[in-house]
mmCIF file of C-alpha atoms in Angstrom:
data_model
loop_
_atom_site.group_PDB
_atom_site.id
_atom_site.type_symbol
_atom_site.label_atom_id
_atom_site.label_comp_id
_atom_site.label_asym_id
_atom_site.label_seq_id
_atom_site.Cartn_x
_atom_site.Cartn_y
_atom_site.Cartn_z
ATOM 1 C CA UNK Q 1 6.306 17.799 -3.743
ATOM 2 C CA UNK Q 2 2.820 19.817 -4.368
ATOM 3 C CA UNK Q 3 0.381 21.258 -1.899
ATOM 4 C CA UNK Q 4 -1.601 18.531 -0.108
ATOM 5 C CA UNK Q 5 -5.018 18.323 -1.676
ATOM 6 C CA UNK Q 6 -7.606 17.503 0.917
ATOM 7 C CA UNK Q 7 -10.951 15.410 -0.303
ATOM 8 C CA UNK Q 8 -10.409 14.347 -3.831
ATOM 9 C CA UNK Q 9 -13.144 12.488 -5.173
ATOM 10 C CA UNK Q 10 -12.830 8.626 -4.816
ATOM 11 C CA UNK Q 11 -10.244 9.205 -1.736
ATOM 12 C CA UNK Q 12 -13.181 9.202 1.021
ATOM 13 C CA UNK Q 13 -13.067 5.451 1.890
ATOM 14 C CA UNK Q 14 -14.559 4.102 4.643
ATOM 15 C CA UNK Q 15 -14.527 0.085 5.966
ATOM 16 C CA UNK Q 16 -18.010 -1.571 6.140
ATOM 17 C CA UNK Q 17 -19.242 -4.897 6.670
ATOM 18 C CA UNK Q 18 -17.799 -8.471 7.952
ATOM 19 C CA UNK Q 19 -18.122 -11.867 6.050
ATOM 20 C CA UNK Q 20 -15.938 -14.582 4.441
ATOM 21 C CA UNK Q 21 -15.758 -15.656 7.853
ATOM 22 C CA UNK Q 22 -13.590 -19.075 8.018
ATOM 23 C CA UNK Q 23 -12.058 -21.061 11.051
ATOM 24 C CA UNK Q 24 -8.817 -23.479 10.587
ATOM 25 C CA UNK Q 25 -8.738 -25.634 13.581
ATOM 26 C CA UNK Q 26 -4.889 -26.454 14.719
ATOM 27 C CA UNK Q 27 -3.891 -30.057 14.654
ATOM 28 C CA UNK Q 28 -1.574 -31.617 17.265
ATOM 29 C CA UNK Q 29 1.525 -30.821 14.984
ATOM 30 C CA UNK Q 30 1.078 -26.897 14.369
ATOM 31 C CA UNK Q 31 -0.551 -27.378 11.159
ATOM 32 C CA UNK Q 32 -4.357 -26.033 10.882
ATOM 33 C CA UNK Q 33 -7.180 -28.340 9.242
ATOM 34 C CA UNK Q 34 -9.171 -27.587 6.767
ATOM 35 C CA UNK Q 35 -11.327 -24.426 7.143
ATOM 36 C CA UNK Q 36 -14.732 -24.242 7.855
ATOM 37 C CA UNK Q 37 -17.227 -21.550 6.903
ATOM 38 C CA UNK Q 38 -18.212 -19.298 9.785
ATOM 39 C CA UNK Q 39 -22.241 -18.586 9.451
ATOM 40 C CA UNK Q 40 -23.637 -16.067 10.744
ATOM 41 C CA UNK Q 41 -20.687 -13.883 11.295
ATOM 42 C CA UNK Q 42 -22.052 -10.101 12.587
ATOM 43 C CA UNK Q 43 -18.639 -8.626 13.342
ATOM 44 C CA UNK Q 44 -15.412 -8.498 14.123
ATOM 45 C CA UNK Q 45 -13.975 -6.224 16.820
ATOM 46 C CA UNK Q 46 -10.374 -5.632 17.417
ATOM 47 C CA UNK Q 47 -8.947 -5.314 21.255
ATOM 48 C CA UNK Q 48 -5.742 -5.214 21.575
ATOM 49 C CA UNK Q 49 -3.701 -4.638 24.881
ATOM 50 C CA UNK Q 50 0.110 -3.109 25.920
ATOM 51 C CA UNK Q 51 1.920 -1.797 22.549
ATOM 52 C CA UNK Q 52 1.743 1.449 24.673
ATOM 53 C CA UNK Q 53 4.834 3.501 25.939
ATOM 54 C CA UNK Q 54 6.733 2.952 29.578
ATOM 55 C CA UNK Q 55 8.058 5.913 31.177
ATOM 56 C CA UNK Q 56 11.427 5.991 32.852
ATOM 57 C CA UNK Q 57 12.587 8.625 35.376
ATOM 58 C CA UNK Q 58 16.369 9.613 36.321
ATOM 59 C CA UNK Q 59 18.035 12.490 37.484
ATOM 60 C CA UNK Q 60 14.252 13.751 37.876
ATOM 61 C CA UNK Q 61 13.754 14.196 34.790
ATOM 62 C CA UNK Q 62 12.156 11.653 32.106
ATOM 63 C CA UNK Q 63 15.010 9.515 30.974
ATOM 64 C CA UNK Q 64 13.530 7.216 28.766
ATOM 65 C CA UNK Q 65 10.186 5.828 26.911
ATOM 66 C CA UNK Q 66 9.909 1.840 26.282
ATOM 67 C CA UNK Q 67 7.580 0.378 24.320
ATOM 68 C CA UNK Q 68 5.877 -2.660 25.968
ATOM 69 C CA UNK Q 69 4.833 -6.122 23.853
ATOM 70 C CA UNK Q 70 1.229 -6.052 22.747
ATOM 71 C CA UNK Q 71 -1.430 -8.499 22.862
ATOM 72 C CA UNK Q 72 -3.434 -8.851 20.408
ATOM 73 C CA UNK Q 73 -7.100 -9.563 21.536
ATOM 74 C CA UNK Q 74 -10.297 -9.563 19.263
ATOM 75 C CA UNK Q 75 -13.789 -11.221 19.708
ATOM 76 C CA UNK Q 76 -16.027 -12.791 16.825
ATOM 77 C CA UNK Q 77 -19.898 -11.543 16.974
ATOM 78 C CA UNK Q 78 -21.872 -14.192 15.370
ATOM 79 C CA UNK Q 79 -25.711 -15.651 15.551
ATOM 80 C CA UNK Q 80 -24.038 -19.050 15.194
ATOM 81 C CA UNK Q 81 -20.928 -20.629 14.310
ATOM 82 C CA UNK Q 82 -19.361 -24.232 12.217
ATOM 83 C CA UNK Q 83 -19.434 -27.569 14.169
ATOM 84 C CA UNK Q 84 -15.730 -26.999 13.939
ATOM 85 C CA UNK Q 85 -15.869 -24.392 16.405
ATOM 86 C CA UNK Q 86 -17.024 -26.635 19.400
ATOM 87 C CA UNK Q 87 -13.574 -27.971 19.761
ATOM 88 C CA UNK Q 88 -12.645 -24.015 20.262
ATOM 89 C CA UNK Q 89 -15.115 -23.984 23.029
ATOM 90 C CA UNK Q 90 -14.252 -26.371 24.713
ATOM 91 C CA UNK Q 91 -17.072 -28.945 23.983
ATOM 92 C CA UNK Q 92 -16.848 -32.857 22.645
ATOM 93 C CA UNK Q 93 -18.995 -34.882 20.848
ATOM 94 C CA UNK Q 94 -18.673 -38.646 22.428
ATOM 95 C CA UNK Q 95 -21.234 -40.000 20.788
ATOM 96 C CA UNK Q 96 -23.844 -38.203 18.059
ATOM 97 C CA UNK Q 97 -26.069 -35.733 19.308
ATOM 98 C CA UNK Q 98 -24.221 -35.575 22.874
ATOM 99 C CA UNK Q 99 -21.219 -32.412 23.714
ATOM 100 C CA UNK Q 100 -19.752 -32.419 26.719
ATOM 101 C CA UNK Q 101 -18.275 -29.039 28.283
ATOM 102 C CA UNK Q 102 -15.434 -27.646 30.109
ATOM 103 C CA UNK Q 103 -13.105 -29.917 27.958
ATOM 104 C CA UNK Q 104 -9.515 -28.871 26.367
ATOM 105 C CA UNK Q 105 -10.125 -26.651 23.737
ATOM 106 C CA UNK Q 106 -8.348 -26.363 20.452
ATOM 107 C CA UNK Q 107 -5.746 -23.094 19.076
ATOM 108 C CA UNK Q 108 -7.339 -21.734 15.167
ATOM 109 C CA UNK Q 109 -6.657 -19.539 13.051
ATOM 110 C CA UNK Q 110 -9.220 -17.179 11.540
ATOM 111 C CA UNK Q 111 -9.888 -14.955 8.831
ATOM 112 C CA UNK Q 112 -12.332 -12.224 7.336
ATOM 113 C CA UNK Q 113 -13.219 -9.599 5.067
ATOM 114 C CA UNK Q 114 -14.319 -6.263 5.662
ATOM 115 C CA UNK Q 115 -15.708 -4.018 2.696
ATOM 116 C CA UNK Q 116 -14.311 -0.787 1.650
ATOM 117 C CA UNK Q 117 -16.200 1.669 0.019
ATOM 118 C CA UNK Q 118 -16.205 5.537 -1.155
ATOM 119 C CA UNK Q 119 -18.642 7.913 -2.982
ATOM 120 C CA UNK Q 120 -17.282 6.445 -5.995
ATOM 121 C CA UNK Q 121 -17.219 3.148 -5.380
ATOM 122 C CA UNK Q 122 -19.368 0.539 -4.141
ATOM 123 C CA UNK Q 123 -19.015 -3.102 -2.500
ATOM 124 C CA UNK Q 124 -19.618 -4.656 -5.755
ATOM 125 C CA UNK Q 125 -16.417 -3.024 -7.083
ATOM 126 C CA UNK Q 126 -14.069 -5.475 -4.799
ATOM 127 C CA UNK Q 127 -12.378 -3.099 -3.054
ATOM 128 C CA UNK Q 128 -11.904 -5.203 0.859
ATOM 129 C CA UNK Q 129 -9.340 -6.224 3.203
ATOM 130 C CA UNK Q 130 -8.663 -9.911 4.278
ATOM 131 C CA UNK Q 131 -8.110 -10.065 7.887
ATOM 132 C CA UNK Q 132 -5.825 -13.198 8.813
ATOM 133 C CA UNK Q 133 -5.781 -14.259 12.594
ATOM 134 C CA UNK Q 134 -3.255 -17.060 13.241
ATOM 135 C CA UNK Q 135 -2.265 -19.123 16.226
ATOM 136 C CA UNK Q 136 -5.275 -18.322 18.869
ATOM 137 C CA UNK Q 137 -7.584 -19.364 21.400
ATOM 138 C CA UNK Q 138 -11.200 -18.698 22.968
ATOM 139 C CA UNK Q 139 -12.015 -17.537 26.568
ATOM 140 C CA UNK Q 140 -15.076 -18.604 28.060
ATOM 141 C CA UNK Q 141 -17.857 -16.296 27.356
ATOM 142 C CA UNK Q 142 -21.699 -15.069 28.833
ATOM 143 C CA UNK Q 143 -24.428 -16.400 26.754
ATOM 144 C CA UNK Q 144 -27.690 -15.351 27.723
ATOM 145 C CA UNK Q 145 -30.921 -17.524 26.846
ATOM 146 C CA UNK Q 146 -34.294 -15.429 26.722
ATOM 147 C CA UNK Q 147 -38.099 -16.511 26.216
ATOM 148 C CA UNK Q 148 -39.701 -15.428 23.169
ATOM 149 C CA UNK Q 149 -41.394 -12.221 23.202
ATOM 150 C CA UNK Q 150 -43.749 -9.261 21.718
ATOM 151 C CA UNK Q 151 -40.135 -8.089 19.895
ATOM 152 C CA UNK Q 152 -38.453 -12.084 19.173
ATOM 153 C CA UNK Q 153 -34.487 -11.285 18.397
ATOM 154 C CA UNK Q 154 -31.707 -13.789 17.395
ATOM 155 C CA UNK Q 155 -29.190 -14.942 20.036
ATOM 156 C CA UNK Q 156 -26.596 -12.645 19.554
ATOM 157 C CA UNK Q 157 -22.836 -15.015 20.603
ATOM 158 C CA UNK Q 158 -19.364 -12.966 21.265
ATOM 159 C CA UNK Q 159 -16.710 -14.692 21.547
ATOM 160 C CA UNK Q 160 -13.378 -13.128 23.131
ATOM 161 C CA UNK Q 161 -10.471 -14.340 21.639
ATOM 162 C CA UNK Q 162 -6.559 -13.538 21.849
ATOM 163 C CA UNK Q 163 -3.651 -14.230 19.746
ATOM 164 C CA UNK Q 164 0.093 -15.644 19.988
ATOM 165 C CA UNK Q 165 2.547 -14.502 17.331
ATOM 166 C CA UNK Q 166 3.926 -16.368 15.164
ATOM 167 C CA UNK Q 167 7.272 -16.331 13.405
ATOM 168 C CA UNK Q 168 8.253 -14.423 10.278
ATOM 169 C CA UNK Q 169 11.095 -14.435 8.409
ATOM 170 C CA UNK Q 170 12.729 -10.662 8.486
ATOM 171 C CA UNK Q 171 10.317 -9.365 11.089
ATOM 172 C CA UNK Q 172 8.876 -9.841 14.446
ATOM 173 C CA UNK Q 173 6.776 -12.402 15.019
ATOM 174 C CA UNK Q 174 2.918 -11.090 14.282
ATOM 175 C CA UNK Q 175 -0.566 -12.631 15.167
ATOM 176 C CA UNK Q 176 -2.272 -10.415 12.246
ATOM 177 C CA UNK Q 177 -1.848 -10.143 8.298
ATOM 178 C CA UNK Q 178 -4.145 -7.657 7.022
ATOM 179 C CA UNK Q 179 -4.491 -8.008 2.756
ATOM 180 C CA UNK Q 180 -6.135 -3.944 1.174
ATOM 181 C CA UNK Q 181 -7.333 -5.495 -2.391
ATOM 182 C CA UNK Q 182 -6.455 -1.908 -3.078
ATOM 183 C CA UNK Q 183 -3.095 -2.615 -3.828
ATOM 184 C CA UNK Q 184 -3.606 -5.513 -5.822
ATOM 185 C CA UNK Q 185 -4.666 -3.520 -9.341
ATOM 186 C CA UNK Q 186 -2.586 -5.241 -12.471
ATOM 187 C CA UNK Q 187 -3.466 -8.357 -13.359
ATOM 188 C CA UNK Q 188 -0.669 -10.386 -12.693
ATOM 189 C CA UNK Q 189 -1.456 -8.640 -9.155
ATOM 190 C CA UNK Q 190 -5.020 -9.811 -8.977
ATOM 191 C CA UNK Q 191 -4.135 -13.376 -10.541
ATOM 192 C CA UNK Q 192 -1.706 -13.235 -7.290
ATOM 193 C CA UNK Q 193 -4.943 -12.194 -4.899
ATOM 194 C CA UNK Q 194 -6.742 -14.464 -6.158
ATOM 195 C CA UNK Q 195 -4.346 -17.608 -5.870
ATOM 196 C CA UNK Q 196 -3.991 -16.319 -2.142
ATOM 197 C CA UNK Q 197 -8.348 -16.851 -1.590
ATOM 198 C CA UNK Q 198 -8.157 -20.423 -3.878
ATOM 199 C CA UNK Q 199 -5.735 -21.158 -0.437
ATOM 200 C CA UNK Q 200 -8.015 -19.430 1.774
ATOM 201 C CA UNK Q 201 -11.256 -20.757 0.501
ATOM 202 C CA UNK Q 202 -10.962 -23.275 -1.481
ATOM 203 C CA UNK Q 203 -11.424 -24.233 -4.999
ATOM 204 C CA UNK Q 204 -14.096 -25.963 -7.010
ATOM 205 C CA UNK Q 205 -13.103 -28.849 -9.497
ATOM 206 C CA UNK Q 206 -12.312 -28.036 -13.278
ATOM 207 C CA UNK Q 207 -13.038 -29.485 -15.642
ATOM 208 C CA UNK Q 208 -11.175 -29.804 -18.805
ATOM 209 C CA UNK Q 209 -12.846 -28.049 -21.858
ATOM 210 C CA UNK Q 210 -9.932 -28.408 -24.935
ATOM 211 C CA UNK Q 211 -11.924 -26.078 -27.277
ATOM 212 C CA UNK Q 212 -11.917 -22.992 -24.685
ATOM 213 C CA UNK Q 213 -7.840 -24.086 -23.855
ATOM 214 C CA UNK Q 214 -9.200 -24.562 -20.023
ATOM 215 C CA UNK Q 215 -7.141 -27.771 -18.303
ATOM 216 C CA UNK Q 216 -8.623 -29.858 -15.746
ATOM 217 C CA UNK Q 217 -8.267 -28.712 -12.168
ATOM 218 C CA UNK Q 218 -8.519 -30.817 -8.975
ATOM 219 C CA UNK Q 219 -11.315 -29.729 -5.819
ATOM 220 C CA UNK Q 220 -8.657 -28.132 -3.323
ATOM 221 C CA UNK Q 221 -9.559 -27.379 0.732
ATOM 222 C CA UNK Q 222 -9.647 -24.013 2.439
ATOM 223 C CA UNK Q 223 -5.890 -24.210 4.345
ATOM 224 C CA UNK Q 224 -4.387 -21.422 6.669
ATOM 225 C CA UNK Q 225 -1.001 -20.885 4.603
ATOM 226 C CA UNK Q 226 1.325 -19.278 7.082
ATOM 227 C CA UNK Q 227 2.739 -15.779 6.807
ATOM 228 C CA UNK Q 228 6.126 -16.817 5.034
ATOM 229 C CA UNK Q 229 3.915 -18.721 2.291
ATOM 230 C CA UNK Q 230 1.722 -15.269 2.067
ATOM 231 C CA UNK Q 231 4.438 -13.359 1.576
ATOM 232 C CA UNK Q 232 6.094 -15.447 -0.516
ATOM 233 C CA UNK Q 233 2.806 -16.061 -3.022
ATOM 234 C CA UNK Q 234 2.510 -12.395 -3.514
ATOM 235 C CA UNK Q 235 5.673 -11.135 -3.474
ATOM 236 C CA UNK Q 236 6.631 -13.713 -6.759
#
């Protein structure tokens, strides 16, 4: 093994920049509904809570260190958010036009991207991470409601939201997959990546063009596969 090198050139990444938000609402039987774009997405903060060691004392001394189970929280920054979201919240549309609050509000799922970029290489050159969010719900949160002024600003929504793990096969349960594009750099790889966001976020009709040897493809909805499928789709 050589000498660590310290700042080669291209190795000073940094992450930058939220979008591709989507929300899967969960349906009565586990399974999420189609996603919805999430507009207006200004960030994405991460919160999580235990995961942190537990100190035990004997024979006054330190006898042993315990991890405790972790929680993981996060809350969505937006300026507004999908229709879908309302059932999230907590609100119901009775009748057109009308929501009512303080009703039972749907689990989602959620995902991301953040953009990763060095001195060599900017967000155009697809380097980003997929954040995937599964099994989760959303507290109650402040909204505040000013009067236009000499200095007008958007209203700025957080939402605090927190997670339940879900199974996967092999490992503890997890509430997060996190996908670096990074890895992803043959192109049986990328062909993999990108068969992973046609699940994600859709895909657009085909259609069939014999001369250019391009078959006919079917209109397919954003779905929330589950962390099995993921693994499964790009470990084939």
């Amino acid at each position: 093994m050589s000498r660590i090198v310290w700042d080669q050139i291209g190795e000073h990444w940094m992450e930058t920049g939220t979008d591709h938000g989507v929300v899967y609402t969960m349906n009565s039987d586990g399974t999420y509904a189609a996603g919805a774009a999430f507009n207006g997405l200004r960030g994405f903060e991460e919160n999580p809570e235990g995961g942190e060691p537990e100190d035990f004392y004997a024979d006054n001394i330190k006898y042993a260190s315990i991890m405790s189970a972790e929680n993981y929280k996060y809350n969505i920054n937006s300026y507004t958010y999908p229709d879908e979201w309302n059932d999230c919240l907590g609100y119901k549309k009775p009748v057109r036009g009308v929501y009512l609050g303080q009703q039972a509000r749907k689990a989602f799922g959620f995902t991301c991207r953040t953009l990763l970029v060095n001195e060599t290489a900017s967000e155009s050159d697809d380097a980003y991470k997929i954040h995937i969010i599964y099994n989760s719900l959303a507290a109650p949160s402040q909204q505040n409601y000013e009067t236009v002024n000499a200095t007008p600003a958007g209203n700025e929504l957080s939402f605090s939201c927190s997670a339940t793990p879900v199974p996967v096969a092999g490992h503890k349960p997890v509430s997060k997959i996190t996908i670096d594009s990074r890895d992803f750099t043959t192109t049986e790889d990328k062909a993999k990546l990108t068969a992973l966001e046609d699940l994600l976020y859709g895909k657009d009709a085909v259609e069939a063009d014999a001369e250019h040897g391009i078959a006919a493809q079917e209109a397919t909805e954003p779905t929330l596969p589950t962390p099995n499928e993921i693994l499964t789709l790009l470990a084939a």
